[in-house]
mmCIF file of C-alpha atoms and ligand atoms in Angstrom:
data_model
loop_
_atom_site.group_PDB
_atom_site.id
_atom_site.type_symbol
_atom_site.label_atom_id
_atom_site.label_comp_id
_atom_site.label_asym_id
_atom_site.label_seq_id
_atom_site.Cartn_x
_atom_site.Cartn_y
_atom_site.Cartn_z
ATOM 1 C CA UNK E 1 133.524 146.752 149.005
ATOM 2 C CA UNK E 2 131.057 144.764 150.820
ATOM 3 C CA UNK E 3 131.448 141.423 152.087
ATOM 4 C CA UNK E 4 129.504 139.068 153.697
ATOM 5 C CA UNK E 5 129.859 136.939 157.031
ATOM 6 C CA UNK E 6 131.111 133.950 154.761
ATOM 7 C CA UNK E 7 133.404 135.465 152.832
ATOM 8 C CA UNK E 8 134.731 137.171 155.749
ATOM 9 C CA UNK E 9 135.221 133.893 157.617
ATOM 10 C CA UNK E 10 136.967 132.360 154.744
ATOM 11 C CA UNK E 11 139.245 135.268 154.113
ATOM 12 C CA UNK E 12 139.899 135.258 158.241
ATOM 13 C CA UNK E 13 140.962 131.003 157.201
ATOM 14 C CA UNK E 14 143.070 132.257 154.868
ATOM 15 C CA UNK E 15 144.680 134.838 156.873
ATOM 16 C CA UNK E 16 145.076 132.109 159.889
ATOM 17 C CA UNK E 17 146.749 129.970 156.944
ATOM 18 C CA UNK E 18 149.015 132.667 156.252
ATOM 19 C CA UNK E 19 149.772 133.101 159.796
ATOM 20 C CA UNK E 20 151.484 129.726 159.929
ATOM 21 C CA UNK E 21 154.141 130.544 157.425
ATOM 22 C CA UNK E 22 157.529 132.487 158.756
ATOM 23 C CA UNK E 23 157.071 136.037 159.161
ATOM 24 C CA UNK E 24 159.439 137.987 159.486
ATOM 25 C CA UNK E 25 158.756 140.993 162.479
ATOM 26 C CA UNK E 26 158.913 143.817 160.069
ATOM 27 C CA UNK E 27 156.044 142.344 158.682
ATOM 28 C CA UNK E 28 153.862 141.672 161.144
ATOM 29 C CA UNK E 29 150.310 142.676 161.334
ATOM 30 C CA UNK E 30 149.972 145.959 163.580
ATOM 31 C CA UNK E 31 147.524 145.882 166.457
ATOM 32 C CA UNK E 32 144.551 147.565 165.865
ATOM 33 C CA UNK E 33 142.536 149.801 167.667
ATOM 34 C CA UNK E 34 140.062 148.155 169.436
ATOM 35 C CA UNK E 35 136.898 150.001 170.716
ATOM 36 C CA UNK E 36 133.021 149.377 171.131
ATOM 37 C CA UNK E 37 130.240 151.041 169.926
ATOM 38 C CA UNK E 38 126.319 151.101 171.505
ATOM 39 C CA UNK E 39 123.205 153.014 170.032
ATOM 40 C CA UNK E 40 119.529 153.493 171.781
ATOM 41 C CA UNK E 41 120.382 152.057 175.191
ATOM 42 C CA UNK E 42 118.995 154.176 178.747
ATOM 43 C CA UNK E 43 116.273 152.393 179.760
ATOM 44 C CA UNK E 44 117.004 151.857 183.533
ATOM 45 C CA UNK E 45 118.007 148.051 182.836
ATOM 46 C CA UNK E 46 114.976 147.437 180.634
ATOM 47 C CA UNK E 47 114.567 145.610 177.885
ATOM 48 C CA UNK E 48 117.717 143.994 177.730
ATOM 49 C CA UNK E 49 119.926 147.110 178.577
ATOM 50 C CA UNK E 50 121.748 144.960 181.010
ATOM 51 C CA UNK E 51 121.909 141.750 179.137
ATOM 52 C CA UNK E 52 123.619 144.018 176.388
ATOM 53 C CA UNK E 53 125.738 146.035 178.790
ATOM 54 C CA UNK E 54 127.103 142.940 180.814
ATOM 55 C CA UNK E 55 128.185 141.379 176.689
ATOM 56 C CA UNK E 56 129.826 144.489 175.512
ATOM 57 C CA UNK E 57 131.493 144.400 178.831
ATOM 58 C CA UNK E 58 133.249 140.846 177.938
ATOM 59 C CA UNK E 59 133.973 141.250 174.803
ATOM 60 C CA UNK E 60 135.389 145.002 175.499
ATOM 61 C CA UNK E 61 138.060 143.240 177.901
ATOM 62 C CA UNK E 62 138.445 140.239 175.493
ATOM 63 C CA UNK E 63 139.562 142.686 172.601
ATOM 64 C CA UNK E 64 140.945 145.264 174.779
ATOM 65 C CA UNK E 65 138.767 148.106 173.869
ATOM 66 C CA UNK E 66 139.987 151.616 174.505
ATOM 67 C CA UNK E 67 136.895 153.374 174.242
ATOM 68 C CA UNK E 68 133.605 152.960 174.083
ATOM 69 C CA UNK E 69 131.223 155.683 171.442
ATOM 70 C CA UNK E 70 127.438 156.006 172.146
ATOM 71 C CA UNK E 71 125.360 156.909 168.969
ATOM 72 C CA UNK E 72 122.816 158.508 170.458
ATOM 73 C CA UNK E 73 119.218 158.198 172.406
ATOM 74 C CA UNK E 74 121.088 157.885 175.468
ATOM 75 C CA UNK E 75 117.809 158.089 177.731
ATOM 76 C CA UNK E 76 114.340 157.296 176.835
ATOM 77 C CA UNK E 77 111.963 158.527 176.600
ATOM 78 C CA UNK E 78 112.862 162.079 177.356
ATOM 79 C CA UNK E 79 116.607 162.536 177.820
ATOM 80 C CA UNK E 80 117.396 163.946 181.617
ATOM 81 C CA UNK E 81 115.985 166.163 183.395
ATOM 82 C CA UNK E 82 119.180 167.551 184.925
ATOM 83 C CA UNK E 83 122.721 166.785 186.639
ATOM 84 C CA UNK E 84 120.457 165.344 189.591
ATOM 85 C CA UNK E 85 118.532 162.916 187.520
ATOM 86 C CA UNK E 86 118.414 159.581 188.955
ATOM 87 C CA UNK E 87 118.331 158.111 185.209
ATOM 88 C CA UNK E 88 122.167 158.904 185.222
ATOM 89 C CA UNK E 89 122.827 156.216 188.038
ATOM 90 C CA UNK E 90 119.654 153.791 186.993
ATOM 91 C CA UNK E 91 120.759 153.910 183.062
ATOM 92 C CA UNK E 92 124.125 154.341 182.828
ATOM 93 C CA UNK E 93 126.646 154.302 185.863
ATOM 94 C CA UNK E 94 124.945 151.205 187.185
ATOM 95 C CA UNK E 95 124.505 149.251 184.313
ATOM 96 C CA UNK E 96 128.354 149.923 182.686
ATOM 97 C CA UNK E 97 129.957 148.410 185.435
ATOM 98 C CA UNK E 98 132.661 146.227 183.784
ATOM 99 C CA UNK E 99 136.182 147.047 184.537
ATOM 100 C CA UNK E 100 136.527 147.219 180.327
ATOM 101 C CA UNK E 101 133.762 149.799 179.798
ATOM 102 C CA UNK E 102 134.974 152.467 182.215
ATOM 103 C CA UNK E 103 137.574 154.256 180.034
ATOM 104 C CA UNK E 104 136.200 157.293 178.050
ATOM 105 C CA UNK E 105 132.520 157.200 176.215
ATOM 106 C CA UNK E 106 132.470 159.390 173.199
ATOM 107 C CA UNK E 107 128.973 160.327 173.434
ATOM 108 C CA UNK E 108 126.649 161.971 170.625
ATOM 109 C CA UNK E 109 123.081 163.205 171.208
ATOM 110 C CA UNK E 110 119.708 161.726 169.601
ATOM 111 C CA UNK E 111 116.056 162.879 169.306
ATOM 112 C CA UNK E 112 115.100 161.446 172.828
ATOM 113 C CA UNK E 113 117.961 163.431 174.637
ATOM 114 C CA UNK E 114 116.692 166.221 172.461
ATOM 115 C CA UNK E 115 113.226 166.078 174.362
ATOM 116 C CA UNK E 116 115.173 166.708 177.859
ATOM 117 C CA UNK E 117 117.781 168.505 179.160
ATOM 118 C CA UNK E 118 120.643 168.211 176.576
ATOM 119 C CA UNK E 119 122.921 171.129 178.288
ATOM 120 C CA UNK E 120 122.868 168.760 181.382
ATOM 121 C CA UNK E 121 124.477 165.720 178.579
ATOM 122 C CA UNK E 122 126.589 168.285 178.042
ATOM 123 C CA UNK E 123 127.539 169.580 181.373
ATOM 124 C CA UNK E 124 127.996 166.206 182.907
ATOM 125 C CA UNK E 125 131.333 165.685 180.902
ATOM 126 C CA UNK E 126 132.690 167.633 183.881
ATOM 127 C CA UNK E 127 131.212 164.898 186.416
ATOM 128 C CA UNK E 128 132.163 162.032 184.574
ATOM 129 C CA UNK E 129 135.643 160.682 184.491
ATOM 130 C CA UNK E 130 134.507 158.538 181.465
ATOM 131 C CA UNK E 131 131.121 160.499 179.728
ATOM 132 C CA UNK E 132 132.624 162.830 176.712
ATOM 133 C CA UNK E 133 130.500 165.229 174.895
ATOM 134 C CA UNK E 134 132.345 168.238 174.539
ATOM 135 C CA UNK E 135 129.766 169.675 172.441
ATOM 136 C CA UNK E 136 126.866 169.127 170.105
ATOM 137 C CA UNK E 137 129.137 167.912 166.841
ATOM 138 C CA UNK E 138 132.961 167.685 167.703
ATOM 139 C CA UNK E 139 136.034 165.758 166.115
ATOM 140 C CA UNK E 140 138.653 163.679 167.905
ATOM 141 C CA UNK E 141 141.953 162.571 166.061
ATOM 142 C CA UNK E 142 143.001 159.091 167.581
ATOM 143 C CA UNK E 143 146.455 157.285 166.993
ATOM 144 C CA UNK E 144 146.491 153.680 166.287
ATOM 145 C CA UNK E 145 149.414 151.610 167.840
ATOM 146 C CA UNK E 146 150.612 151.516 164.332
ATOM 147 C CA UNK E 147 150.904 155.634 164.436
ATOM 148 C CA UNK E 148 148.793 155.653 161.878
ATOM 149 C CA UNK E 149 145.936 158.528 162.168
ATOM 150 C CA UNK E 150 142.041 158.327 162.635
ATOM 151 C CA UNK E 151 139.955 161.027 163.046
ATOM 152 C CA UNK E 152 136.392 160.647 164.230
ATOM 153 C CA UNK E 153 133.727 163.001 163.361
ATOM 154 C CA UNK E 154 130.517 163.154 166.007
ATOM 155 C CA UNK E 155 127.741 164.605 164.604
ATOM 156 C CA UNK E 156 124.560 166.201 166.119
ATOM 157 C CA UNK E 157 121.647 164.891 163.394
ATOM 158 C CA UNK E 158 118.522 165.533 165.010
ATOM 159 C CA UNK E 159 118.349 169.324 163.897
ATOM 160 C CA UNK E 160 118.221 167.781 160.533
ATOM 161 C CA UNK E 161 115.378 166.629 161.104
ATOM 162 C CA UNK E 162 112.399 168.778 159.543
ATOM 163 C CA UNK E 163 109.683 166.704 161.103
ATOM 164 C CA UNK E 164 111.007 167.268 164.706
ATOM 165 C CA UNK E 165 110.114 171.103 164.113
ATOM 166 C CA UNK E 166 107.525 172.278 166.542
ATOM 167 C CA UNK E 167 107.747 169.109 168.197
ATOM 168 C CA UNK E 168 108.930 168.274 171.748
ATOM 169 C CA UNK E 169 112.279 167.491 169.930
ATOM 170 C CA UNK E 170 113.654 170.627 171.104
ATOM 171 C CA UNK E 171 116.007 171.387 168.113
ATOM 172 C CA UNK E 172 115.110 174.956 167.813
ATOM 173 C CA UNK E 173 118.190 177.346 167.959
ATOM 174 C CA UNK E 174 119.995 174.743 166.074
ATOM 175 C CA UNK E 175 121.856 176.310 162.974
ATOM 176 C CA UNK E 176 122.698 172.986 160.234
ATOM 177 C CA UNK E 177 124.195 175.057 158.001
ATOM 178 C CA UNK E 178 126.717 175.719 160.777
ATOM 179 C CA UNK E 179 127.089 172.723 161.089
ATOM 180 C CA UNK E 180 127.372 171.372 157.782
ATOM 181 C CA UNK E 181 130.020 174.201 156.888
ATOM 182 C CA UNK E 182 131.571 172.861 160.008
ATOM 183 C CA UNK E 183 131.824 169.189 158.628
ATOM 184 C CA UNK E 184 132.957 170.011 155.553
ATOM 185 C CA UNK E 185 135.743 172.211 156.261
ATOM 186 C CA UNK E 186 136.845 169.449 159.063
ATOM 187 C CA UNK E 187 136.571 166.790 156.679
ATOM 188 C CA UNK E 188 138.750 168.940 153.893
ATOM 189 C CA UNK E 189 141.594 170.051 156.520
ATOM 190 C CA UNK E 190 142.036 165.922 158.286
ATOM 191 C CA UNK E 191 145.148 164.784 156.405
ATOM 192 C CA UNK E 192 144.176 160.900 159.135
ATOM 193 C CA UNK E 193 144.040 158.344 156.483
ATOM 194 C CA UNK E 194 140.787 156.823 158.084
ATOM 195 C CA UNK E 195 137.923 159.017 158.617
ATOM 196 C CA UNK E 196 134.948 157.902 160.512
ATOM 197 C CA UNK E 197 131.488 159.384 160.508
ATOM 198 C CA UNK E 198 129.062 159.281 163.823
ATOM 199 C CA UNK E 199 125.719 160.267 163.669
ATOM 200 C CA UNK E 200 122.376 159.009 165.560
ATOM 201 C CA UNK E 201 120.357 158.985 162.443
ATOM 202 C CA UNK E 202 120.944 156.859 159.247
ATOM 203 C CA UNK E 203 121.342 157.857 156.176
ATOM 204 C CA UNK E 204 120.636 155.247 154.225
ATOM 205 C CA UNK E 205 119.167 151.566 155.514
ATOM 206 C CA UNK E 206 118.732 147.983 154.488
ATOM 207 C CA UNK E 207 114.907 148.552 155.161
ATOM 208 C CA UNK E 208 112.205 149.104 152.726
ATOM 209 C CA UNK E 209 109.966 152.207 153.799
ATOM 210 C CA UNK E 210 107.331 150.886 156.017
ATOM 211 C CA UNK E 211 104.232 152.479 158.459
ATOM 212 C CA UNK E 212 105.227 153.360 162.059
ATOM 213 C CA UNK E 213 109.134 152.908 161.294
ATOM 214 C CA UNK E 214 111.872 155.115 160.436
ATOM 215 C CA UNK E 215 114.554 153.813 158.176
ATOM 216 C CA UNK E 216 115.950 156.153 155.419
ATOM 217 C CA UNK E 217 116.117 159.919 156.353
ATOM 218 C CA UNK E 218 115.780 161.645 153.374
ATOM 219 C CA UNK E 219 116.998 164.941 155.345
ATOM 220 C CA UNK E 220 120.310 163.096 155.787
ATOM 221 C CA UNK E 221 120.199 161.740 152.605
ATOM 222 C CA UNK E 222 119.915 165.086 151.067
ATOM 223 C CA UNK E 223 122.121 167.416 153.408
ATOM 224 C CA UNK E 224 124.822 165.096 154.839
ATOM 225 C CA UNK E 225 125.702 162.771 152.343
ATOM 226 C CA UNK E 226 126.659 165.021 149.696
ATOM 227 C CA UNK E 227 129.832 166.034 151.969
ATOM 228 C CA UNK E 228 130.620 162.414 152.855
ATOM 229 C CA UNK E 229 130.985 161.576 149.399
ATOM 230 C CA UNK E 230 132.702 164.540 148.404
ATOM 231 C CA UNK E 231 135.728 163.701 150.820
ATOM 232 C CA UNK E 232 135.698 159.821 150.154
ATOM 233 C CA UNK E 233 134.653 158.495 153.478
ATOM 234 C CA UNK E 234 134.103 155.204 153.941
ATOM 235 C CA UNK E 235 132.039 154.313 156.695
ATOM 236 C CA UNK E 236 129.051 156.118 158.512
ATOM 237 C CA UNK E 237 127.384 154.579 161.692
ATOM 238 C CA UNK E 238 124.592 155.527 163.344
ATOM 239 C CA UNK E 239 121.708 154.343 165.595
ATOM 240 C CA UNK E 240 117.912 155.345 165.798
ATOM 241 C CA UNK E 241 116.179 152.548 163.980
ATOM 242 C CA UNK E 242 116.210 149.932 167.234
ATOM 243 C CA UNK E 243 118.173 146.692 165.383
ATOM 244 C CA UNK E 244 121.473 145.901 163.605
ATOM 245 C CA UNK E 245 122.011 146.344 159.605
ATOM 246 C CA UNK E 246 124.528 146.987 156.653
ATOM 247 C CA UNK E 247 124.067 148.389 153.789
ATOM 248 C CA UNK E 248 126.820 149.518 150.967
ATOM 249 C CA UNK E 249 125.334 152.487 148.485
ATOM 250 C CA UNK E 250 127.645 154.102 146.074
ATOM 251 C CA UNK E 251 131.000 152.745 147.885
ATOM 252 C CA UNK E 252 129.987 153.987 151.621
ATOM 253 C CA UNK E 253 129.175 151.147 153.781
ATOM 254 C CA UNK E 254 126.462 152.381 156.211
ATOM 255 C CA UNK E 255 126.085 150.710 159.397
ATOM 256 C CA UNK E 256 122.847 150.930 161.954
ATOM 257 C CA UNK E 257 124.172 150.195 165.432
ATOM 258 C CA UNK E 258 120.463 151.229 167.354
ATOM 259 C CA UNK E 259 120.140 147.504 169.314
ATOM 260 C CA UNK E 260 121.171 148.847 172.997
ATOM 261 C CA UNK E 261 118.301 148.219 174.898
ATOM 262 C CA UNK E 262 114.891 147.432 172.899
ATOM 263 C CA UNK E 263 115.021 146.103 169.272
ATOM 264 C CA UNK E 264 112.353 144.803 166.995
ATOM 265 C CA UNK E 265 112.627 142.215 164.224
ATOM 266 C CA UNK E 266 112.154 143.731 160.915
ATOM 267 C CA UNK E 267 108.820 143.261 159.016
ATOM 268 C CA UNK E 268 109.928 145.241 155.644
ATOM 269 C CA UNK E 269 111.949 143.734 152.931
ATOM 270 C CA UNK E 270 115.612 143.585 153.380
ATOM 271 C CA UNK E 271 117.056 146.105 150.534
ATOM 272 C CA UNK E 272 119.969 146.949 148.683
ATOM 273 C CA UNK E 273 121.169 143.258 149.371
ATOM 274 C CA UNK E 274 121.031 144.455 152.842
ATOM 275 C CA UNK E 275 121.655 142.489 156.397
ATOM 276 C CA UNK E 276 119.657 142.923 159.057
ATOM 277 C CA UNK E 277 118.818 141.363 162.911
ATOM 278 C CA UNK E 278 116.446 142.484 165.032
ATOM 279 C CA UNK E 279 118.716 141.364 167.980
ATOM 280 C CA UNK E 280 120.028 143.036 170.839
ATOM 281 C CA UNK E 281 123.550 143.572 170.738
ATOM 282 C CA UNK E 282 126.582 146.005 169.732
ATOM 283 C CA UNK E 283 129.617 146.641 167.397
ATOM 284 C CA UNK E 284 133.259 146.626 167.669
ATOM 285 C CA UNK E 285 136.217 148.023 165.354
ATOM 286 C CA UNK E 286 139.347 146.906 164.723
ATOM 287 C CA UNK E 287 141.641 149.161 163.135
ATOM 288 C CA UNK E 288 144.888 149.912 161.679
ATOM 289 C CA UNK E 289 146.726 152.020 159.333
ATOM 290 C CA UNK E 290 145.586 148.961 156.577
ATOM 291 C CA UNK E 291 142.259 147.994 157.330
ATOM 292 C CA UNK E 292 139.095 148.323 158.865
ATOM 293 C CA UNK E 293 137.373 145.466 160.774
ATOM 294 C CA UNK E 294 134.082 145.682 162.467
ATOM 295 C CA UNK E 295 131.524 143.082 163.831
ATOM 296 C CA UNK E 296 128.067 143.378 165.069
ATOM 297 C CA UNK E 297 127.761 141.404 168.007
ATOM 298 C CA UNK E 298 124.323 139.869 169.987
ATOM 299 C CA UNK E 299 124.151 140.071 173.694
ATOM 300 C CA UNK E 300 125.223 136.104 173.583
ATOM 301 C CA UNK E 301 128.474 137.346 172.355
ATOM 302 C CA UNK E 302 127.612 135.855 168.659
ATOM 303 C CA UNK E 303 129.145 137.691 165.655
ATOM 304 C CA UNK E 304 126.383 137.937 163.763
ATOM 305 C CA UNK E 305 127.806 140.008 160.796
ATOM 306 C CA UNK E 306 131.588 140.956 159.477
ATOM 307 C CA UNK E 307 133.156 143.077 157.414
ATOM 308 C CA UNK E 308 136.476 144.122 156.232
ATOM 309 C CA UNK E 309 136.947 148.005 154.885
ATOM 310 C CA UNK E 310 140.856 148.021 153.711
ATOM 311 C CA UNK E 311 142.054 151.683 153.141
ATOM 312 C CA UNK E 312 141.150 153.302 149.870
HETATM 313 FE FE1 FE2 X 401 116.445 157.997 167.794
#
């Protein structure tokens, strides 16, 4: 299902006209489960890492988010060095300063942490009352208020990767068939009703292939997709390509969330009846037992794209 901003807005009217009538309270829309989500961000403030941070901040407290996720390429150019590197005060603790954005960060890794010190991403879990990366590819089972079950499935892409071999993309050691047999035996045991995939890298894009950019990753394509379709998720999200898009292939919507810090504006064609922005910005979610809601959001606080997922 795939809808755009305008349909979206005029089913929201029509919900709002709905809302006037009598409801009784057994009927009452649930509240959702509100968090944020940020891709490609540490870059010491730069290029509109604040102006993003200080946004996500509002709207975080204006929907009460419970949570923030980070898809990856956490600090550029080259991950951290260590516990001790400045870059975790420069990029992160002093820029996520709003009250709204200090509850947990469910963090996954990307290719630039890859080229630093990615044990230290791991190890400062322990020194963080609110940085969560438990390991390279983990699952966490949320409840919504409703009591309906979500689990969330963080995935570690970059080993997929083939081009990062022998590169400073440190992925050697990394066993993908691990973690493939990992994902798909996680995916087959969750009995949650709403299963959400996390991953730095897309799968597929709104982006025609172009020179010096990355949009589809045929490695994904041809290694982790398979196992999303075969257990009927939904929704994947991911980061890497620096801008905001949606596309729907074969029923899964796939949604690049890579806008943290520097973007650029597109120059290929928009595919697969595609959006994209090249603007900086973030996502949230909405969700409850019934329905999925997410927005992608510019650091002006403009919704610049909507969607609805209801449950299959
Ligand atoms: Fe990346």
């Amino acid at each position: 299902m795939k809808l755009s901003r305008r349909t979206l807005l005029a089913n929201t009217a029509k919900t709002a006209a709905a809302g006037a009538l009598p409801l009784a309270p057994a009927v009452a829309a649930a509240a959702p489960l509100n968090f944020v989500l940020i891709g490609d961000w540490g870059r010491a403030g730069r290029d509109n890492q604040v102006d993003v941070a200080n946004q996500m901040g509002k709207t975080a407290a204006a929907i009460g988010s419970k949570f923030t996720v980070s898809v990856g390429d956490n600090f550029y150019e080259n991950g951290v060095t260590g516990l001790d590197d400045p870059y975790w005060h420069t990029s992160f603790e002093d820029i996520y300063t709003a009250p709204s954005l200090q509850s947990p960060w469910k963090i996954i890794l990307g290719n630039h942490d890859y080229r630093g010190n990615v044990q230290a991403q791991l190890d400062y879990s322990a020194h963080s009352p609110r940085w969560q990366l438990p390991a390279r590819y983990y699952q966490v089972s949320e409840t919504l208020p409703d009591g309906t079950k979500a689990d969330f499935f963080y995935l570690d892409t970059s080993p997929f990767i083939r081009k990062y071999i022998g590169s400073n993309v440190n992925i050697a050691g990394q066993d993908t068939n691990a973690q493939l047999a990992w994902l798909d035996k996680a995916l087959g045991a969750s009995t949650a009703p709403w299963k959400i995939v996390i991953g730095h890298h897309p799968i597929y894009t709104a982006l025609a292939p172009e020179q010096g950019y990355e949009h589809d990753q045929p490695d994904m394509i041809a290694r982790v997709d398979p196992i999303l379709r075969a257990h009927g998720i939904r929704i994947y999200i991911n980061g890497h390509d620096h801008n905001l898009q949606v596309v729907t292939v074969n029923g899964i919507n796939y949604v690049t969330n890579g806008a943290g810090s520097a973007t650029y504006q597109a120059t290929s064609a928009v595919i697969r009846n595609g959006f994209v922005s090249g603007n900086h910005g973030f996502m949230t979610i909405a969700l409850t037992g019934e329905k999925l809601d997410y927005a992608l959001v510019d650091m002006t606080g403009k919704t610049l794209y909507g969607q609805t997922i209801t449950r299959a």
